[in-house]
Amino acid sequence: MTRAPRPRVPAGYRLRVDGHLDDHWSAWFDGLTLAHHSDGTTSLSGAVADQAALHGLLRGVRDLGLTLISVEIIVSTDRSRDRRR
């Protein structure tokens, strides 16, 4: 008997926006970690509870008038969970 493949569960997301955001915006974006890049962009990364929370973050980017460059899934590479099952 074969098991149906489990869906890949992202550990989090990385959103990249144009411009450098001040660190105080981290709290506004649910505690995501901000990183400034030399190309003038900022990435916001961290755990996101679910798709509704992700859409809330994207709505925040829109409401601030930021240019969204990319959204990237951060997939956990920790296989220890699979070995325990």
PDB file of N, CA and C in Angstrom:
ATOM      1  N   MET A   1       0.846  -1.169   0.000  1.00  0.00           N
ATOM      2  CA  MET A   1       0.000   0.000   0.000  1.00  0.00           C
ATOM      3  C   MET A   1       0.899   1.242   0.000  1.00  0.00           C
ATOM      4  N   THR A   2       0.637   2.143  -0.891  1.00  0.00           N
ATOM      5  CA  THR A   2       1.433   3.367  -0.952  1.00  0.00           C
ATOM      6  C   THR A   2       0.675   4.503  -0.281  1.00  0.00           C
ATOM      7  N   ARG A   3       1.452   5.333   0.385  1.00  0.00           N
ATOM      8  CA  ARG A   3       0.847   6.498   1.026  1.00  0.00           C
ATOM      9  C   ARG A   3       0.826   7.655   0.047  1.00  0.00           C
ATOM     10  N   ALA A   4      -0.191   8.470   0.192  1.00  0.00           N
ATOM     11  CA  ALA A   4      -0.258   9.686  -0.623  1.00  0.00           C
ATOM     12  C   ALA A   4       0.861  10.618  -0.176  1.00  0.00           C
ATOM     13  N   PRO A   5       1.495  11.297  -1.120  1.00  0.00           N
ATOM     14  CA  PRO A   5       2.575  12.207  -0.725  1.00  0.00           C
ATOM     15  C   PRO A   5       2.048  13.324   0.167  1.00  0.00           C
ATOM     16  N   ARG A   6       2.840  13.620   1.194  1.00  0.00           N
ATOM     17  CA  ARG A   6       2.475  14.720   2.081  1.00  0.00           C
ATOM     18  C   ARG A   6       2.781  16.037   1.397  1.00  0.00           C
ATOM     19  N   PRO A   7       1.913  17.017   1.560  1.00  0.00           N
ATOM     20  CA  PRO A   7       2.208  18.325   0.964  1.00  0.00           C
ATOM     21  C   PRO A   7       3.425  18.937   1.641  1.00  0.00           C
ATOM     22  N   ARG A   8       4.206  19.669   0.861  1.00  0.00           N
ATOM     23  CA  ARG A   8       5.356  20.367   1.419  1.00  0.00           C
ATOM     24  C   ARG A   8       4.850  21.516   2.272  1.00  0.00           C
ATOM     25  N   VAL A   9       5.310  21.538   3.492  1.00  0.00           N
ATOM     26  CA  VAL A   9       4.890  22.587   4.413  1.00  0.00           C
ATOM     27  C   VAL A   9       6.027  23.594   4.539  1.00  0.00           C
ATOM     28  N   PRO A  10       5.793  24.824   4.128  1.00  0.00           N
ATOM     29  CA  PRO A  10       6.867  25.813   4.239  1.00  0.00           C
ATOM     30  C   PRO A  10       7.143  26.173   5.687  1.00  0.00           C
ATOM     31  N   ALA A  11       8.409  26.382   5.982  1.00  0.00           N
ATOM     32  CA  ALA A  11       8.783  26.832   7.318  1.00  0.00           C
ATOM     33  C   ALA A  11       8.541  28.321   7.441  1.00  0.00           C
ATOM     34  N   GLY A  12       8.473  28.985   6.305  1.00  0.00           N
ATOM     35  CA  GLY A  12       8.259  30.418   6.326  1.00  0.00           C
ATOM     36  C   GLY A  12       8.335  31.003   4.933  1.00  0.00           C
ATOM     37  N   TYR A  13       8.414  32.310   4.902  1.00  0.00           N
ATOM     38  CA  TYR A  13       8.463  33.022   3.622  1.00  0.00           C
ATOM     39  C   TYR A  13       9.496  34.130   3.683  1.00  0.00           C
ATOM     40  N   ARG A  14       9.976  34.519   2.523  1.00  0.00           N
ATOM     41  CA  ARG A  14      10.841  35.687   2.377  1.00  0.00           C
ATOM     42  C   ARG A  14      10.200  36.600   1.348  1.00  0.00           C
ATOM     43  N   LEU A  15       9.837  37.795   1.778  1.00  0.00           N
ATOM     44  CA  LEU A  15       9.279  38.808   0.882  1.00  0.00           C
ATOM     45  C   LEU A  15      10.376  39.826   0.614  1.00  0.00           C
ATOM     46  N   ARG A  16      10.537  40.213  -0.622  1.00  0.00           N
ATOM     47  CA  ARG A  16      11.541  41.221  -0.972  1.00  0.00           C
ATOM     48  C   ARG A  16      10.824  42.434  -1.537  1.00  0.00           C
ATOM     49  N   VAL A  17      11.159  43.601  -0.980  1.00  0.00           N
ATOM     50  CA  VAL A  17      10.523  44.841  -1.406  1.00  0.00           C
ATOM     51  C   VAL A  17      11.590  45.847  -1.802  1.00  0.00           C
ATOM     52  N   ASP A  18      11.185  46.800  -2.617  1.00  0.00           N
ATOM     53  CA  ASP A  18      12.091  47.861  -3.041  1.00  0.00           C
ATOM     54  C   ASP A  18      12.236  48.875  -1.915  1.00  0.00           C
ATOM     55  N   GLY A  19      13.440  49.322  -1.679  1.00  0.00           N
ATOM     56  CA  GLY A  19      13.710  50.321  -0.645  1.00  0.00           C
ATOM     57  C   GLY A  19      14.178  49.683   0.648  1.00  0.00           C
ATOM     58  N   HIS A  20      14.748  50.502   1.512  1.00  0.00           N
ATOM     59  CA  HIS A  20      15.192  50.044   2.827  1.00  0.00           C
ATOM     60  C   HIS A  20      14.175  50.461   3.875  1.00  0.00           C
ATOM     61  N   LEU A  21      13.617  49.477   4.563  1.00  0.00           N
ATOM     62  CA  LEU A  21      12.667  49.742   5.643  1.00  0.00           C
ATOM     63  C   LEU A  21      13.423  49.867   6.960  1.00  0.00           C
ATOM     64  N   ASP A  22      12.988  50.787   7.814  1.00  0.00           N
ATOM     65  CA  ASP A  22      13.565  50.892   9.154  1.00  0.00           C
ATOM     66  C   ASP A  22      13.200  49.646   9.952  1.00  0.00           C
ATOM     67  N   ASP A  23      14.060  49.313  10.926  1.00  0.00           N
ATOM     68  CA  ASP A  23      13.852  48.102  11.717  1.00  0.00           C
ATOM     69  C   ASP A  23      12.543  48.101  12.502  1.00  0.00           C
ATOM     70  N   HIS A  24      11.998  49.263  12.823  1.00  0.00           N
ATOM     71  CA  HIS A  24      10.752  49.291  13.598  1.00  0.00           C
ATOM     72  C   HIS A  24       9.579  48.676  12.830  1.00  0.00           C
ATOM     73  N   TRP A  25       9.705  48.517  11.524  1.00  0.00           N
ATOM     74  CA  TRP A  25       8.634  47.907  10.731  1.00  0.00           C
ATOM     75  C   TRP A  25       8.524  46.402  10.974  1.00  0.00           C
ATOM     76  N   SER A  26       9.539  45.803  11.588  1.00  0.00           N
ATOM     77  CA  SER A  26       9.492  44.369  11.871  1.00  0.00           C
ATOM     78  C   SER A  26       8.253  44.014  12.692  1.00  0.00           C
ATOM     79  N   ALA A  27       7.967  44.794  13.717  1.00  0.00           N
ATOM     80  CA  ALA A  27       6.785  44.530  14.554  1.00  0.00           C
ATOM     81  C   ALA A  27       5.502  44.666  13.746  1.00  0.00           C
ATOM     82  N   TRP A  28       5.465  45.633  12.830  1.00  0.00           N
ATOM     83  CA  TRP A  28       4.278  45.842  12.001  1.00  0.00           C
ATOM     84  C   TRP A  28       4.047  44.658  11.069  1.00  0.00           C
ATOM     85  N   PHE A  29       5.153  43.994  10.679  1.00  0.00           N
ATOM     86  CA  PHE A  29       5.068  42.815   9.813  1.00  0.00           C
ATOM     87  C   PHE A  29       5.179  41.535  10.638  1.00  0.00           C
ATOM     88  N   ASP A  30       4.478  41.489  11.746  1.00  0.00           N
ATOM     89  CA  ASP A  30       4.367  40.295  12.600  1.00  0.00           C
ATOM     90  C   ASP A  30       5.710  39.723  13.030  1.00  0.00           C
ATOM     91  N   GLY A  31       6.695  40.582  13.277  1.00  0.00           N
ATOM     92  CA  GLY A  31       7.978  40.130  13.798  1.00  0.00           C
ATOM     93  C   GLY A  31       8.914  39.506  12.782  1.00  0.00           C
ATOM     94  N   LEU A  32       8.627  39.661  11.495  1.00  0.00           N
ATOM     95  CA  LEU A  32       9.545  39.131  10.492  1.00  0.00           C
ATOM     96  C   LEU A  32      10.898  39.829  10.613  1.00  0.00           C
ATOM     97  N   THR A  33      11.952  39.123  10.256  1.00  0.00           N
ATOM     98  CA  THR A  33      13.301  39.667  10.295  1.00  0.00           C
ATOM     99  C   THR A  33      13.553  40.480   9.041  1.00  0.00           C
ATOM    100  N   LEU A  34      14.048  41.701   9.214  1.00  0.00           N
ATOM    101  CA  LEU A  34      14.358  42.574   8.081  1.00  0.00           C
ATOM    102  C   LEU A  34      15.847  42.501   7.774  1.00  0.00           C
ATOM    103  N   ALA A  35      16.174  42.428   6.502  1.00  0.00           N
ATOM    104  CA  ALA A  35      17.569  42.458   6.056  1.00  0.00           C
ATOM    105  C   ALA A  35      17.670  43.437   4.899  1.00  0.00           C
ATOM    106  N   HIS A  36      18.629  44.359   5.003  1.00  0.00           N
ATOM    107  CA  HIS A  36      18.841  45.346   3.944  1.00  0.00           C
ATOM    108  C   HIS A  36      19.912  44.836   2.989  1.00  0.00           C
ATOM    109  N   HIS A  37      19.694  45.034   1.701  1.00  0.00           N
ATOM    110  CA  HIS A  37      20.623  44.553   0.684  1.00  0.00           C
ATOM    111  C   HIS A  37      21.250  45.730  -0.050  1.00  0.00           C
ATOM    112  N   SER A  38      22.436  45.488  -0.592  1.00  0.00           N
ATOM    113  CA  SER A  38      23.194  46.562  -1.248  1.00  0.00           C
ATOM    114  C   SER A  38      22.508  47.087  -2.504  1.00  0.00           C
ATOM    115  N   ASP A  39      21.559  46.328  -3.044  1.00  0.00           N
ATOM    116  CA  ASP A  39      20.851  46.791  -4.245  1.00  0.00           C
ATOM    117  C   ASP A  39      19.677  47.709  -3.910  1.00  0.00           C
ATOM    118  N   GLY A  40      19.558  48.089  -2.633  1.00  0.00           N
ATOM    119  CA  GLY A  40      18.493  49.007  -2.237  1.00  0.00           C
ATOM    120  C   GLY A  40      17.181  48.336  -1.889  1.00  0.00           C
ATOM    121  N   THR A  41      17.196  47.028  -1.685  1.00  0.00           N
ATOM    122  CA  THR A  41      15.978  46.304  -1.339  1.00  0.00           C
ATOM    123  C   THR A  41      16.042  45.834   0.107  1.00  0.00           C
ATOM    124  N   THR A  42      14.892  45.424   0.608  1.00  0.00           N
ATOM    125  CA  THR A  42      14.785  44.851   1.948  1.00  0.00           C
ATOM    126  C   THR A  42      14.079  43.514   1.822  1.00  0.00           C
ATOM    127  N   SER A  43      14.579  42.500   2.529  1.00  0.00           N
ATOM    128  CA  SER A  43      13.844  41.244   2.606  1.00  0.00           C
ATOM    129  C   SER A  43      13.277  41.103   4.009  1.00  0.00           C
ATOM    130  N   LEU A  44      12.065  40.584   4.068  1.00  0.00           N
ATOM    131  CA  LEU A  44      11.372  40.309   5.317  1.00  0.00           C
ATOM    132  C   LEU A  44      11.176  38.802   5.355  1.00  0.00           C
ATOM    133  N   SER A  45      11.725  38.137   6.356  1.00  0.00           N
ATOM    134  CA  SER A  45      11.629  36.685   6.367  1.00  0.00           C
ATOM    135  C   SER A  45      11.307  36.163   7.754  1.00  0.00           C
ATOM    136  N   GLY A  46      10.659  34.999   7.762  1.00  0.00           N
ATOM    137  CA  GLY A  46      10.329  34.342   9.012  1.00  0.00           C
ATOM    138  C   GLY A  46       9.117  33.451   8.866  1.00  0.00           C
ATOM    139  N   ALA A  47       8.722  32.894   9.987  1.00  0.00           N
ATOM    140  CA  ALA A  47       7.587  31.977  10.005  1.00  0.00           C
ATOM    141  C   ALA A  47       6.288  32.742   9.769  1.00  0.00           C
ATOM    142  N   VAL A  48       5.427  32.121   8.984  1.00  0.00           N
ATOM    143  CA  VAL A  48       4.106  32.682   8.697  1.00  0.00           C
ATOM    144  C   VAL A  48       3.102  31.580   9.021  1.00  0.00           C
ATOM    145  N   ALA A  49       2.119  31.902   9.838  1.00  0.00           N
ATOM    146  CA  ALA A  49       1.201  30.890  10.371  1.00  0.00           C
ATOM    147  C   ALA A  49       0.458  30.116   9.290  1.00  0.00           C
ATOM    148  N   ASP A  50      -0.063  30.822   8.292  1.00  0.00           N
ATOM    149  CA  ASP A  50      -0.855  30.162   7.260  1.00  0.00           C
ATOM    150  C   ASP A  50      -1.038  31.114   6.080  1.00  0.00           C
ATOM    151  N   GLN A  51      -1.803  30.679   5.105  1.00  0.00           N
ATOM    152  CA  GLN A  51      -2.018  31.489   3.904  1.00  0.00           C
ATOM    153  C   GLN A  51      -2.738  32.797   4.224  1.00  0.00           C
ATOM    154  N   ALA A  52      -3.636  32.766   5.184  1.00  0.00           N
ATOM    155  CA  ALA A  52      -4.333  34.000   5.562  1.00  0.00           C
ATOM    156  C   ALA A  52      -3.341  35.024   6.114  1.00  0.00           C
ATOM    157  N   ALA A  53      -2.393  34.562   6.925  1.00  0.00           N
ATOM    158  CA  ALA A  53      -1.375  35.466   7.468  1.00  0.00           C
ATOM    159  C   ALA A  53      -0.479  36.001   6.354  1.00  0.00           C
ATOM    160  N   LEU A  54      -0.155  35.153   5.388  1.00  0.00           N
ATOM    161  CA  LEU A  54       0.653  35.597   4.250  1.00  0.00           C
ATOM    162  C   LEU A  54      -0.075  36.691   3.476  1.00  0.00           C
ATOM    163  N   HIS A  55      -1.349  36.492   3.238  1.00  0.00           N
ATOM    164  CA  HIS A  55      -2.129  37.507   2.521  1.00  0.00           C
ATOM    165  C   HIS A  55      -2.200  38.809   3.320  1.00  0.00           C
ATOM    166  N   GLY A  56      -2.242  38.702   4.641  1.00  0.00           N
ATOM    167  CA  GLY A  56      -2.213  39.893   5.478  1.00  0.00           C
ATOM    168  C   GLY A  56      -0.910  40.660   5.324  1.00  0.00           C
ATOM    169  N   LEU A  57       0.208  39.930   5.242  1.00  0.00           N
ATOM    170  CA  LEU A  57       1.505  40.580   5.025  1.00  0.00           C
ATOM    171  C   LEU A  57       1.551  41.263   3.662  1.00  0.00           C
ATOM    172  N   LEU A  58       1.044  40.573   2.655  1.00  0.00           N
ATOM    173  CA  LEU A  58       1.028  41.155   1.309  1.00  0.00           C
ATOM    174  C   LEU A  58       0.135  42.394   1.262  1.00  0.00           C
ATOM    175  N   ARG A  59      -0.963  42.353   1.990  1.00  0.00           N
ATOM    176  CA  ARG A  59      -1.847  43.516   2.066  1.00  0.00           C
ATOM    177  C   ARG A  59      -1.112  44.687   2.724  1.00  0.00           C
ATOM    178  N   GLY A  60      -0.293  44.389   3.746  1.00  0.00           N
ATOM    179  CA  GLY A  60       0.498  45.430   4.396  1.00  0.00           C
ATOM    180  C   GLY A  60       1.504  46.060   3.449  1.00  0.00           C
ATOM    181  N   VAL A  61       2.147  45.232   2.627  1.00  0.00           N
ATOM    182  CA  VAL A  61       3.086  45.746   1.622  1.00  0.00           C
ATOM    183  C   VAL A  61       2.350  46.688   0.679  1.00  0.00           C
ATOM    184  N   ARG A  62       1.185  46.267   0.238  1.00  0.00           N
ATOM    185  CA  ARG A  62       0.380  47.098  -0.664  1.00  0.00           C
ATOM    186  C   ARG A  62      -0.055  48.396   0.004  1.00  0.00           C
ATOM    187  N   ASP A  63      -0.545  48.290   1.234  1.00  0.00           N
ATOM    188  CA  ASP A  63      -1.054  49.468   1.936  1.00  0.00           C
ATOM    189  C   ASP A  63       0.027  50.513   2.188  1.00  0.00           C
ATOM    190  N   LEU A  64       1.270  50.066   2.344  1.00  0.00           N
ATOM    191  CA  LEU A  64       2.381  50.998   2.544  1.00  0.00           C
ATOM    192  C   LEU A  64       2.892  51.575   1.229  1.00  0.00           C
ATOM    193  N   GLY A  65       2.361  51.070   0.120  1.00  0.00           N
ATOM    194  CA  GLY A  65       2.795  51.556  -1.184  1.00  0.00           C
ATOM    195  C   GLY A  65       4.166  51.051  -1.585  1.00  0.00           C
ATOM    196  N   LEU A  66       4.585  49.916  -0.991  1.00  0.00           N
ATOM    197  CA  LEU A  66       5.887  49.344  -1.323  1.00  0.00           C
ATOM    198  C   LEU A  66       5.795  48.549  -2.618  1.00  0.00           C
ATOM    199  N   THR A  67       6.889  48.507  -3.346  1.00  0.00           N
ATOM    200  CA  THR A  67       6.950  47.680  -4.548  1.00  0.00           C
ATOM    201  C   THR A  67       7.410  46.288  -4.147  1.00  0.00           C
ATOM    202  N   LEU A  68       6.551  45.290  -4.350  1.00  0.00           N
ATOM    203  CA  LEU A  68       6.885  43.903  -4.045  1.00  0.00           C
ATOM    204  C   LEU A  68       7.711  43.340  -5.186  1.00  0.00           C
ATOM    205  N   ILE A  69       8.885  42.831  -4.869  1.00  0.00           N
ATOM    206  CA  ILE A  69       9.766  42.273  -5.892  1.00  0.00           C
ATOM    207  C   ILE A  69       9.595  40.762  -5.989  1.00  0.00           C
ATOM    208  N   SER A  70       9.526  40.084  -4.836  1.00  0.00           N
ATOM    209  CA  SER A  70       9.387  38.631  -4.880  1.00  0.00           C
ATOM    210  C   SER A  70       8.830  38.092  -3.573  1.00  0.00           C
ATOM    211  N   VAL A  71       8.258  36.893  -3.668  1.00  0.00           N
ATOM    212  CA  VAL A  71       7.825  36.119  -2.510  1.00  0.00           C
ATOM    213  C   VAL A  71       8.434  34.740  -2.691  1.00  0.00           C
ATOM    214  N   GLU A  72       9.149  34.287  -1.678  1.00  0.00           N
ATOM    215  CA  GLU A  72       9.870  33.019  -1.779  1.00  0.00           C
ATOM    216  C   GLU A  72       9.500  32.138  -0.592  1.00  0.00           C
ATOM    217  N   ILE A  73       9.236  30.866  -0.852  1.00  0.00           N
ATOM    218  CA  ILE A  73       8.968  29.907   0.218  1.00  0.00           C
ATOM    219  C   ILE A  73      10.304  29.459   0.794  1.00  0.00           C
ATOM    220  N   ILE A  74      10.380  29.447   2.117  1.00  0.00           N
ATOM    221  CA  ILE A  74      11.558  28.917   2.796  1.00  0.00           C
ATOM    222  C   ILE A  74      11.156  27.547   3.318  1.00  0.00           C
ATOM    223  N   VAL A  75      11.694  26.492   2.728  1.00  0.00           N
ATOM    224  CA  VAL A  75      11.335  25.127   3.102  1.00  0.00           C
ATOM    225  C   VAL A  75      12.357  24.609   4.098  1.00  0.00           C
ATOM    226  N   SER A  76      11.871  24.032   5.178  1.00  0.00           N
ATOM    227  CA  SER A  76      12.753  23.464   6.188  1.00  0.00           C
ATOM    228  C   SER A  76      13.508  22.282   5.599  1.00  0.00           C
ATOM    229  N   THR A  77      14.792  22.182   5.926  1.00  0.00           N
ATOM    230  CA  THR A  77      15.595  21.041   5.481  1.00  0.00           C
ATOM    231  C   THR A  77      15.752  20.031   6.594  1.00  0.00           C
ATOM    232  N   ASP A  78      15.049  20.221   7.700  1.00  0.00           N
ATOM    233  CA  ASP A  78      15.133  19.330   8.849  1.00  0.00           C
ATOM    234  C   ASP A  78      14.352  18.057   8.555  1.00  0.00           C
ATOM    235  N   ARG A  79      15.062  16.976   8.333  1.00  0.00           N
ATOM    236  CA  ARG A  79      14.422  15.686   8.029  1.00  0.00           C
ATOM    237  C   ARG A  79      14.161  14.871   9.289  1.00  0.00           C
ATOM    238  N   SER A  80      14.567  15.365  10.450  1.00  0.00           N
ATOM    239  CA  SER A  80      14.402  14.596  11.677  1.00  0.00           C
ATOM    240  C   SER A  80      12.934  14.309  11.969  1.00  0.00           C
ATOM    241  N   ARG A  81      12.036  15.194  11.559  1.00  0.00           N
ATOM    242  CA  ARG A  81      10.606  14.944  11.769  1.00  0.00           C
ATOM    243  C   ARG A  81      10.176  13.688  11.026  1.00  0.00           C
ATOM    244  N   ASP A  82      10.682  13.504   9.794  1.00  0.00           N
ATOM    245  CA  ASP A  82      10.290  12.347   8.998  1.00  0.00           C
ATOM    246  C   ASP A  82      10.808  11.055   9.616  1.00  0.00           C
ATOM    247  N   ARG A  83      11.981  11.088  10.225  1.00  0.00           N
ATOM    248  CA  ARG A  83      12.565   9.882  10.803  1.00  0.00           C
ATOM    249  C   ARG A  83      11.809   9.431  12.042  1.00  0.00           C
ATOM    250  N   ARG A  84      11.133  10.338  12.725  1.00  0.00           N
ATOM    251  CA  ARG A  84      10.409   9.980  13.945  1.00  0.00           C
ATOM    252  C   ARG A  84       9.066   9.337  13.649  1.00  0.00           C
ATOM    253  N   ARG A  85       8.605   9.376  12.446  1.00  0.00           N
ATOM    254  CA  ARG A  85       7.272   8.840  12.119  1.00  0.00           C
ATOM    255  C   ARG A  85       7.343   7.391  11.781  1.00  0.00           C
TER     256      ARG A  85
END
